[in-house]
Each structure stands twice: as C-alpha cells, then as structure tokens.
CSV table of C-alpha atoms in Angstrom, one decimal:
chain,number,residue,atom,x,y,z
J,1,MET,CA,-10.7,20.4,16.1
J,2,ASN,CA,-8.7,20.1,12.9
J,3,ASN,CA,-10.0,19.7,9.4
J,4,ASN,CA,-7.0,17.5,8.7
J,5,LYS,CA,-7.5,13.9,9.6
J,6,LEU,CA,-5.7,10.5,9.6
J,7,ILE,CA,-8.3,7.7,9.6
J,8,ILE,CA,-7.0,4.3,10.7
J,9,ALA,CA,-9.0,1.7,8.8
J,10,ALA,CA,-9.6,-2.1,8.9
J,11,ALA,CA,-9.5,-4.1,5.8
J,12,GLY,CA,-12.8,-4.0,3.9
J,13,SER,CA,-14.1,-1.1,5.9
J,14,GLY,CA,-14.8,1.1,2.9
J,15,LYS,CA,-11.9,3.5,3.2
J,16,THR,CA,-11.9,4.4,-0.4
J,17,THR,CA,-15.6,4.7,-0.6
J,18,LEU,CA,-15.5,7.1,2.4
J,19,LEU,CA,-13.1,9.4,0.6
J,20,ILE,CA,-15.1,9.3,-2.6
J,21,ASN,CA,-18.3,10.3,-0.7
J,22,LYS,CA,-16.5,13.1,1.1
J,23,ALA,CA,-15.1,14.3,-2.3
J,24,MET,CA,-18.6,14.4,-3.8
J,25,GLU,CA,-19.9,16.5,-0.9
J,26,ILE,CA,-17.5,19.4,-1.8
J,27,LYS,CA,-19.4,22.2,-3.5
J,28,ASN,CA,-16.6,24.7,-4.0
J,29,GLY,CA,-13.0,23.7,-4.6
J,30,LYS,CA,-10.7,21.2,-6.3
J,31,VAL,CA,-9.9,17.8,-5.0
J,32,LEU,CA,-6.7,15.8,-5.5
J,33,PHE,CA,-7.1,12.0,-4.9
J,34,THR,CA,-3.7,10.4,-4.7
J,35,THR,CA,-2.4,6.9,-3.8
J,36,TYR,CA,0.8,5.0,-4.2
J,37,THR,CA,0.2,2.4,-7.0
J,38,ASP,CA,-1.3,2.5,-10.4
J,39,ASN,CA,-3.6,-0.4,-9.3
J,40,ASN,CA,-5.0,1.7,-6.4
J,41,ALA,CA,-5.5,4.7,-8.6
J,42,GLY,CA,-7.4,2.5,-11.1
J,43,GLU,CA,-9.6,1.1,-8.3
J,44,ILE,CA,-10.5,4.6,-7.2
J,45,LYS,CA,-11.5,5.5,-10.7
J,46,GLN,CA,-13.6,2.4,-11.0
J,47,LYS,CA,-15.4,3.1,-7.7
J,48,PHE,CA,-16.3,6.6,-8.8
J,49,ILE,CA,-17.8,5.1,-12.0
J,50,SER,CA,-19.5,2.4,-10.1
J,51,GLU,CA,-21.0,4.7,-7.4
J,52,TYR,CA,-21.7,7.9,-9.4
J,53,LYS,CA,-21.3,6.9,-13.1
J,54,TYR,CA,-18.7,9.6,-13.8
J,55,ILE,CA,-15.7,11.4,-12.3
J,56,PRO,CA,-16.4,15.1,-11.8
J,57,LYS,CA,-14.1,17.6,-13.4
J,58,PHE,CA,-13.1,19.1,-10.1
J,59,ILE,CA,-11.6,15.8,-9.0
J,60,THR,CA,-8.1,14.8,-10.1
J,61,ILE,CA,-7.0,11.2,-9.5
J,62,GLN,CA,-3.2,10.7,-9.7
J,63,THR,CA,-0.6,8.4,-8.3
J,64,TRP,CA,1.7,9.9,-5.6
J,65,PHE,CA,4.7,9.8,-7.9
J,66,SER,CA,2.9,11.5,-10.8
J,67,PHE,CA,1.6,14.2,-8.4
J,68,LEU,CA,5.1,14.8,-7.0
J,69,ILE,CA,6.7,15.1,-10.5
J,70,LYS,CA,4.0,17.4,-11.9
J,71,HIS,CA,3.3,19.6,-9.0
J,72,GLY,CA,6.4,19.1,-6.8
J,73,ALA,CA,9.5,18.6,-8.9
J,74,LYS,CA,8.9,20.5,-12.2
J,75,PRO,CA,7.4,23.9,-11.2
J,76,TYR,CA,10.4,25.2,-9.2
J,77,GLN,CA,13.1,22.8,-10.1
J,78,GLY,CA,15.6,25.6,-11.0
J,79,SER,CA,15.1,27.1,-7.5
J,80,TYR,CA,16.7,24.1,-6.0
J,81,ASN,CA,19.8,24.2,-8.2
J,82,GLU,CA,20.6,26.4,-11.2
J,83,GLN,CA,21.7,23.4,-13.2
J,84,MET,CA,18.0,22.5,-13.4
J,85,PHE,CA,17.0,25.6,-15.3
J,86,GLY,CA,16.0,24.3,-18.8
J,87,TYR,CA,16.4,20.7,-17.7
J,88,ASP,CA,13.6,18.4,-18.7
J,89,ILE,CA,12.6,15.7,-16.2
J,90,LYS,CA,11.5,12.8,-18.4
J,91,GLY,CA,9.5,10.8,-16.0
J,92,LEU,CA,10.2,8.4,-13.2
J,93,LYS,CA,12.8,5.6,-12.8
J,94,LEU,CA,11.3,3.1,-10.4
J,95,VAL,CA,13.9,1.5,-8.2
J,96,ASN,CA,13.7,-1.0,-5.3
J,97,GLU,CA,17.1,-0.2,-3.8
J,98,LYS,CA,19.2,2.9,-3.1
J,99,SER,CA,19.9,4.7,-6.3
J,100,GLY,CA,22.6,6.9,-7.7
J,101,TYR,CA,25.6,4.6,-7.3
J,102,LYS,CA,28.8,5.1,-9.3
J,103,ILE,CA,29.6,2.7,-12.1
J,104,ASP,CA,32.8,1.7,-13.8
J,105,LYS,CA,33.5,1.6,-17.6
J,106,ASN,CA,31.7,-1.8,-17.7
J,107,ASP,CA,28.6,-0.5,-16.1
J,108,LYS,CA,29.3,-2.3,-12.9
J,109,PRO,CA,28.9,-0.7,-9.4
J,110,ILE,CA,32.2,0.6,-8.0
J,111,ILE,CA,32.8,-1.2,-4.7
J,112,VAL,CA,35.2,0.0,-2.0
J,113,ASN,CA,35.5,-2.0,1.2
J,114,LYS,CA,32.5,-4.1,0.2
J,115,HIS,CA,30.3,-1.0,-0.1
J,116,ARG,CA,29.0,0.8,-3.2
J,117,LEU,CA,30.1,4.4,-3.9
J,118,TYR,CA,27.2,6.8,-4.4
J,119,TRP,CA,27.1,10.2,-6.1
J,120,PRO,CA,26.8,13.0,-3.5
J,121,GLU,CA,23.9,15.4,-3.7
J,122,GLN,CA,26.1,18.2,-5.1
J,123,ASP,CA,26.3,16.1,-8.3
J,124,ILE,CA,22.6,16.8,-8.8
J,125,LYS,CA,22.0,15.0,-12.1
J,126,LYS,CA,23.8,11.8,-11.1
J,127,HIS,CA,22.4,11.8,-7.6
J,128,PHE,CA,18.8,12.3,-8.6
J,129,PHE,CA,18.6,11.2,-12.2
J,130,ASP,CA,19.5,8.2,-14.4
J,131,ILE,CA,21.2,8.6,-17.8
J,132,ARG,CA,17.8,9.0,-19.5
J,133,ASP,CA,16.9,12.0,-17.3
J,134,ARG,CA,14.3,10.2,-15.3
J,135,ILE,CA,14.2,11.0,-11.6
J,136,PHE,CA,14.8,8.1,-9.2
J,137,SER,CA,11.7,7.1,-7.3
J,138,ASP,CA,13.6,6.9,-4.0
J,139,LYS,CA,14.9,10.5,-4.4
J,140,LEU,CA,11.7,12.2,-5.8
J,141,SER,CA,10.2,13.4,-2.5
J,142,LYS,CA,13.6,14.5,-1.3
J,143,PHE,CA,14.0,16.6,-4.5
J,144,VAL,CA,10.6,18.1,-4.0
J,145,PHE,CA,11.4,18.9,-0.3
J,146,LYS,CA,14.7,20.6,-1.3
J,147,ALA,CA,13.1,22.5,-4.2
J,148,ASN,CA,10.4,23.8,-1.8
J,149,LYS,CA,12.9,24.9,0.8
J,150,SER,CA,15.1,26.7,-1.8
J,151,SER,CA,12.0,28.5,-3.2
J,152,ASP,CA,10.8,29.7,0.1
J,153,ASN,CA,7.8,27.3,0.3
J,154,LYS,CA,6.6,28.2,-3.2
J,155,VAL,CA,6.1,24.5,-4.2
J,156,ILE,CA,3.8,23.7,-1.3
J,157,ASN,CA,2.0,27.1,-1.6
J,158,ARG,CA,1.3,26.5,-5.3
J,159,ILE,CA,-0.2,23.0,-4.5
J,160,ALA,CA,-2.4,24.5,-1.8
J,161,ARG,CA,-3.6,27.2,-4.3
J,162,ILE,CA,-4.6,24.5,-6.8
J,163,TYR,CA,-6.2,22.0,-4.5
J,164,THR,CA,-8.5,22.9,-1.6
J,165,HIS,CA,-8.7,19.3,-0.6
J,166,ILE,CA,-6.1,16.5,-0.8
J,167,PHE,CA,-7.2,13.0,-0.1
J,168,ILE,CA,-4.4,10.4,0.3
J,169,ASP,CA,-5.5,6.7,0.1
J,170,GLU,CA,-3.3,3.8,1.4
J,171,ALA,CA,-1.3,6.4,3.3
J,172,GLN,CA,0.6,3.6,5.2
J,173,ASP,CA,2.7,3.3,2.1
J,174,LEU,CA,4.3,6.7,2.5
J,175,ALA,CA,7.9,6.8,3.7
J,176,GLY,CA,10.9,9.1,4.3
J,177,TYR,CA,10.6,12.6,2.7
J,178,ASP,CA,7.0,11.7,1.6
J,179,LEU,CA,6.1,12.3,5.3
J,180,GLU,CA,7.9,15.7,5.2
J,181,ILE,CA,5.8,16.7,2.2
J,182,VAL,CA,2.6,15.7,4.0
J,183,LYS,CA,3.7,17.6,7.1
J,184,LEU,CA,4.2,20.8,5.0
J,185,LEU,CA,0.8,20.4,3.4
J,186,LEU,CA,-0.8,20.1,6.8
J,187,ASN,CA,0.4,23.7,7.5
J,188,THR,CA,-1.5,25.1,4.5
J,189,ASN,CA,-5.2,26.1,4.2
J,190,SER,CA,-5.9,22.9,2.2
J,191,THR,CA,-7.8,20.2,4.0
J,192,ILE,CA,-5.7,17.0,4.1
J,193,ILE,CA,-7.4,13.6,4.8
J,194,LEU,CA,-5.3,10.4,4.9
J,195,VAL,CA,-6.7,6.9,5.2
J,196,ALA,CA,-4.4,4.1,6.2
J,197,ASP,CA,-4.5,0.5,7.3
J,198,PRO,CA,-1.1,-0.1,9.0
J,199,ARG,CA,-1.6,-3.8,8.6
J,200,GLN,CA,-1.5,-3.5,4.8
J,201,THR,CA,2.0,-2.1,4.5
J,202,THR,CA,2.9,-4.4,1.6
J,203,TYR,CA,4.6,-1.7,-0.4
J,204,SER,CA,6.6,1.4,0.5
J,205,THR,CA,7.2,4.4,-1.8
J,206,HIS,CA,10.9,3.9,-1.2
J,207,GLN,CA,13.5,2.7,1.3
J,208,GLU,CA,14.8,5.7,3.0
J,209,SER,CA,16.9,6.1,6.2
J,210,LYS,CA,14.9,9.3,7.0
J,211,TYR,CA,12.1,8.5,9.4
J,212,LYS,CA,13.0,4.8,9.3
J,213,LYS,CA,11.5,4.4,12.8
J,214,TYR,CA,8.0,5.1,11.2
J,215,ALA,CA,8.3,2.4,8.6
J,216,ASP,CA,6.3,-0.9,8.5
J,217,GLY,CA,2.9,0.7,9.3
J,218,LYS,CA,3.9,3.1,12.1
J,219,ILE,CA,2.3,6.1,10.4
J,220,LYS,CA,0.1,6.9,13.4
J,221,ASP,CA,3.3,7.4,15.5
J,222,PHE,CA,4.7,9.8,13.0
J,223,PHE,CA,1.7,12.1,13.2
J,224,LEU,CA,1.4,11.8,17.0
J,225,GLU,CA,5.1,12.8,17.4
J,226,LYS,CA,5.6,15.3,14.6
J,227,CYS,CA,2.2,16.8,13.7
J,228,LYS,CA,0.0,16.3,16.7
J,229,LYS,CA,-1.4,19.9,16.6
J,230,LEU,CA,-2.0,19.8,12.9
J,231,ILE,CA,-4.2,16.7,12.5
J,232,ASP,CA,-6.8,14.6,14.3
J,233,ILE,CA,-6.6,10.8,14.4
J,234,ASP,CA,-9.8,8.8,13.9
J,235,GLU,CA,-9.6,5.1,14.9
J,236,ASP,CA,-13.3,4.5,15.2
J,237,SER,CA,-15.1,5.4,11.9
J,238,LEU,CA,-13.7,2.5,9.9
J,239,GLU,CA,-13.3,-0.4,12.3
J,240,VAL,CA,-16.1,-2.5,10.7
J,241,SER,CA,-15.5,-4.7,7.7
J,242,TYR,CA,-18.1,-4.7,4.9
J,243,ARG,CA,-16.2,-7.4,3.1
J,244,ASN,CA,-15.2,-10.2,5.4
J,245,ASN,CA,-17.3,-12.6,7.4
J,246,GLN,CA,-16.8,-13.3,11.1
J,247,GLU,CA,-14.4,-16.2,10.7
J,248,ILE,CA,-12.2,-14.3,8.3
J,249,CYS,CA,-12.2,-11.3,10.6
J,250,ASN,CA,-11.1,-13.5,13.5
J,251,PHE,CA,-8.3,-15.2,11.6
J,252,SER,CA,-6.9,-12.0,10.1
J,253,SER,CA,-7.1,-10.2,13.4
J,254,ALA,CA,-4.9,-12.8,15.0
J,255,LEU,CA,-2.0,-11.6,12.8
J,256,TYR,CA,-2.1,-8.2,14.5
J,257,PRO,CA,-3.2,-8.7,18.2
J,258,GLU,CA,-2.1,-5.2,19.1
J,259,PHE,CA,-4.9,-3.7,16.9
J,260,PRO,CA,-8.6,-3.9,17.8
J,261,LYS,CA,-10.2,-7.0,16.3
J,262,SER,CA,-12.0,-6.4,13.0
J,263,LYS,CA,-15.8,-6.7,13.2
J,264,PRO,CA,-18.0,-7.8,10.3
J,265,TRP,CA,-21.0,-5.7,9.3
J,266,ALA,CA,-24.4,-7.3,9.8
J,267,CYS,CA,-24.7,-8.4,6.2
J,268,CYS,CA,-21.3,-10.2,6.4
J,269,ARG,CA,-21.9,-12.2,9.6
J,270,ASP,CA,-23.6,-15.3,8.0
J,271,ASN,CA,-21.0,-18.0,8.1
J,272,THR,CA,-23.2,-21.0,7.5
J,273,GLY,CA,-22.4,-21.7,3.9
J,274,THR,CA,-20.7,-25.0,3.0
J,275,TYR,CA,-17.5,-23.3,1.9
J,276,ASN,CA,-17.7,-20.2,4.1
J,277,GLY,CA,-14.9,-19.3,6.5
J,278,VAL,CA,-11.2,-20.2,6.6
J,279,TRP,CA,-10.1,-23.6,5.3
J,280,LEU,CA,-6.9,-25.6,5.1
J,281,VAL,CA,-6.7,-27.5,1.8
J,282,GLN,CA,-4.1,-30.2,1.6
J,283,LYS,CA,-2.0,-30.2,-1.6
J,284,LYS,CA,-3.5,-33.6,-2.7
J,285,ASP,CA,-7.0,-32.1,-2.6
J,286,VAL,CA,-6.3,-28.7,-4.4
J,287,GLU,CA,-7.5,-29.9,-7.8
J,288,LEU,CA,-10.7,-31.4,-6.4
J,289,TYR,CA,-11.3,-28.3,-4.2
J,290,SER,CA,-11.0,-26.1,-7.3
J,291,TYR,CA,-13.6,-28.3,-9.1
J,292,GLN,CA,-16.1,-28.2,-6.2
J,293,ASP,CA,-15.5,-24.6,-5.1
J,294,LYS,CA,-18.7,-22.6,-5.8
J,295,TYR,CA,-16.9,-19.3,-5.5
J,296,ASN,CA,-14.3,-19.9,-8.3
J,297,SER,CA,-11.7,-18.7,-5.8
J,298,VAL,CA,-8.9,-16.4,-7.1
J,299,ILE,CA,-5.4,-17.7,-6.6
J,300,LEU,CA,-3.1,-15.6,-4.4
J,301,ARG,CA,0.6,-16.2,-4.1
J,302,TRP,CA,3.8,-14.5,-3.0
J,303,ASP,CA,5.1,-14.0,-6.6
J,304,LYS,CA,4.8,-15.6,-10.0
J,305,LYS,CA,7.5,-18.2,-9.2
J,306,LYS,CA,4.9,-20.0,-7.2
J,307,LYS,CA,3.0,-22.3,-9.6
J,308,SER,CA,-0.5,-23.4,-8.9
J,309,SER,CA,-2.2,-26.6,-10.1
J,310,ASN,CA,-5.1,-24.6,-11.6
J,311,THR,CA,-3.9,-22.4,-14.4
J,312,LEU,CA,-7.4,-21.4,-15.6
J,313,ARG,CA,-8.1,-19.3,-12.4
J,314,PRO,CA,-7.1,-15.6,-12.2
J,315,ALA,CA,-3.9,-15.3,-10.1
J,316,PHE,CA,-2.4,-12.3,-8.2
J,317,ASN,CA,0.6,-11.7,-6.1
J,318,PHE,CA,-0.3,-10.8,-2.5
J,319,GLY,CA,0.7,-7.2,-2.8
J,320,GLU,CA,-0.9,-6.8,-6.2
J,321,SER,CA,-4.2,-7.9,-4.8
J,322,LYS,CA,-4.4,-5.1,-2.3
J,323,GLY,CA,-7.6,-3.1,-2.7
J,324,LYS,CA,-9.4,-5.9,-4.5
J,325,THR,CA,-12.4,-8.0,-3.3
J,326,PHE,CA,-13.2,-11.6,-4.2
J,327,GLU,CA,-15.9,-14.0,-3.1
J,328,GLY,CA,-13.2,-16.6,-2.4
J,329,VAL,CA,-9.5,-16.9,-2.5
J,330,LEU,CA,-7.1,-19.9,-2.7
J,331,ILE,CA,-3.8,-18.9,-0.9
J,332,TYR,CA,-0.4,-20.4,-1.4
J,333,PRO,CA,1.4,-19.4,1.8
J,334,THR,CA,5.2,-19.1,2.3
J,335,LYS,CA,6.8,-21.6,4.7
J,336,GLU,CA,6.9,-18.9,7.4
J,337,MET,CA,3.2,-18.2,6.9
J,338,GLU,CA,2.3,-21.9,7.1
J,339,LYS,CA,4.3,-22.2,10.4
J,340,TRP,CA,2.3,-19.3,11.8
J,341,ILE,CA,-1.0,-20.9,10.9
J,342,PHE,CA,-0.2,-23.7,13.4
J,343,ASP,CA,1.6,-21.7,15.9
J,344,HIS,CA,0.7,-18.0,16.2
J,345,ARG,CA,3.9,-17.4,18.3
J,346,THR,CA,5.9,-17.9,15.1
J,347,GLU,CA,7.9,-14.7,14.2
J,348,LEU,CA,6.9,-13.2,10.9
J,349,LYS,CA,8.8,-10.4,9.1
J,350,ASN,CA,6.7,-7.2,8.9
J,351,LYS,CA,6.3,-7.5,5.1
J,352,THR,CA,5.4,-11.2,5.3
J,353,ARG,CA,2.8,-10.5,8.0
J,354,ALA,CA,1.3,-7.6,6.0
J,355,LYS,CA,1.0,-9.6,2.8
J,356,PHE,CA,-0.6,-12.6,4.5
J,357,TYR,CA,-3.1,-10.2,6.1
J,358,VAL,CA,-3.9,-8.7,2.7
J,359,ALA,CA,-4.3,-12.1,1.2
J,360,ILE,CA,-6.7,-13.4,3.9
J,361,THR,CA,-8.8,-10.2,3.8
J,362,ARG,CA,-9.4,-10.2,0.1
J,363,ALA,CA,-12.2,-12.8,0.6
J,364,LYS,CA,-15.8,-12.1,1.3
J,365,TYR,CA,-16.9,-15.6,2.1
J,366,SER,CA,-14.1,-18.2,1.8
J,367,ALA,CA,-10.3,-18.1,2.4
J,368,ALA,CA,-8.7,-21.4,1.6
J,369,ILE,CA,-5.1,-21.9,2.4
J,370,VAL,CA,-3.0,-24.6,0.7
J,371,VAL,CA,-1.0,-26.7,3.2
J,372,ASN,CA,1.2,-29.9,3.1
J,373,ASP,CA,-0.6,-33.2,3.2
J,374,GLY,CA,-1.2,-34.9,6.5
J,375,VAL,CA,-1.3,-31.8,8.6
J,376,ARG,CA,-2.7,-32.1,12.1
J,377,ILE,CA,-4.8,-29.4,13.8
J,378,ASN,CA,-4.8,-30.8,17.3
J,379,GLY,CA,-5.2,-27.9,19.8
J,380,SER,CA,-6.3,-25.5,17.1
J,381,PRO,CA,-10.1,-25.5,17.1
J,382,ASP,CA,-10.3,-22.5,14.9
J,383,LEU,CA,-8.8,-24.4,12.0
J,384,LYS,CA,-10.7,-26.6,9.6
J,385,ILE,CA,-9.4,-29.1,7.0
J,386,TRP,CA,-11.4,-29.2,3.9
J,387,THR,CA,-12.8,-32.6,2.8
J,388,PRO,CA,-14.3,-33.3,-0.5
J,389,ARG,CA,-18.1,-33.6,-0.9
J,390,LYS,CA,-19.4,-37.1,-1.4
C-alpha cells in the first residue's frame, strides 16, 4: 500500500477540509499545500483560519505556478542552460495560448503558410521568456522538468528534502509537464496526496500537446497508465456531498452519467423548503424571483459580458466560483446549456459541461436557472418552473 494517494472527489464532499485535517495530523515534517488558482489558495487559507484559527508555521500554502518558480525553475536554472547563470526570472507571464512566437518589427506575429513561427527551444530566452524576463506559464513546468533532468534530479531531490508532505488540491487542473513533475515527486520519499474532481476541469494550467489524451479531467487515467505502482486511487472516501441537497445532487450527476451519482449527507437531504431544489426561472420573472428569493442567490454567468437584471447581487463567472459555497445561485446558462436542460442527449463541450456542473453545485439549497419565456417541460418531471408567490 502506497502513502501516495489520488482521491477522486464529488463536489461539496469536503476535499479541501480533508487535506487540511491530514496536514494538521502531521507531527514531524513540513507540508506544502498547492493548488492552481489564487482563488483556491485563498480558500485554503480561509479554511485553515475558520477551522483552526491560524496557519501553522510548518505549512506553506502556495499556488502551483509560484511553487514551480521558487522551487523548480530558480534553484538550478543554470544547470539547464549556461545562458541562465546570473539570469533573473522576474515572475510569470500568464498566457492562454501557445507562447514564444516570432514577431515582426510592428510586433505582429510572423505568419508562414497560415501558421505562426515559434522560437525553438535552443533560443532559450525567447522560447521560455517574454521581453520583461517573465517565464511563460505554458512553458514553466517544461523548464522545471528540463532543469531537473540536466541537474541529475537535483531539483526534485531538493523539493523532497524541504517538504515531507505535498498536498495538491484541484489536481484535475494539472496538464502536460505538470504531470511529469508529479510523477517525479511520486518517486521520492515525500508523501504526495492529490485531490481531484474530474467534473470540475474548468481551468487548465496550460494547453500542452504533451499528455493531451489526459486532458479534460482524465487525470485518473494518467496515474493508472503511468504511475500505477507509485500511487493508490481512492474513489470512495469523498463521494458524499456536504453542500448540495438531493435534488441538486441528482441534477448535477446527470451531467456526468459515467461517474457514480453524488449523494447528499444526512443534513443536506431536506428538500422541503419553498425555494429548495432546482428551478427554471423565466426571464420575465427574474426580477420578481430576486425580490422573493429568501437565499439572496448569487449570480453565476459564463463571463462578464452576460448582463443580469439585478446588479446589486454578487456575481461570479462560472470558473471563478469554483471552490465557493452559496445558499442559493441564479444561473445564466449558455444556449448549449439551456438545450441540455431540456434534452440530456445534447452534446456539450467538455469545458462547457464542467462549468455548468460547477455552477449547479455551488448551491446548498437552491439552484435557479434563467430560461426563455414560455418554456415547456412536458416529459421532464424533474424540472420545475418557478411561479411567484401570491
């Protein structure tokens, strides 16, 4: 039996709380807590404060990118390429497309046969860094992997000497060379615990051709195929939701029929409240719904371009809301999401499906979805159209 574990979790099952409690049980050693986004790192800090009133000195909470720069890229950067001796890496350049393309004198991408030209890896500074000496986010884990290989595993060995335990939250967001870094860490004496909900792959650390087959939430497949003897996979410990009631569990589970259905904890099963469950709110009724809604539901939308009729309520993008819990949510779905509501056979892109799942499962009691006026729910007994109170 391995000390290393990948725990597959359902939404609201307490995955971050589980890691926090495990960290607090450690008596001798140092713990790294890492996750992809700043929001997630902030949530971890808040949960430590909420549960224990402080963050112990032996625990470091750091985003994945910050961890890779501090402990991966910088310590042995010159071992990868002698050009890097004395070179100061001045932070991260966050990109959402392939970086390091060549530009002309007008700062426009150079296009040949309808394709951009990119700097090869031999041109290390232009391949990995922007003009302000910031390392591109899509190349960071690749740089760390190469530096580790060139230094005869000194990068990974140093990390293992510093941290006896490494906890990775929201591990479904890892991609490409990130997975190589984790695989290397699994071979050390450090204990590695990853928690992932493959249904919540709304972000990815970067778009990388390496290990592309494991993108969109297929992290379990990666460990089964590449690291089977190094890690145990636990799919039972976090299958119960402490956040969502039965109706929300049922509706969100329908988005991912290939996974076991989420189950509400006993305290979450009561679904008898006037506004509890999943509701369809016609556009003409949204303002009145917001007025009568006892949960002061938070607005969730694809992005800021989607305007809501109630500007006084807090609003979050779907991906931005990940990790948060609200008593109620008011969701503005995309056209594809709305089609799926009435016909579950509708094809959804992986990212769209994941973001809708995240939006639905933010709610403890009430998930209201804004739909066009005059909708019909014939043949869909699990759907309810909200009607104003008299």
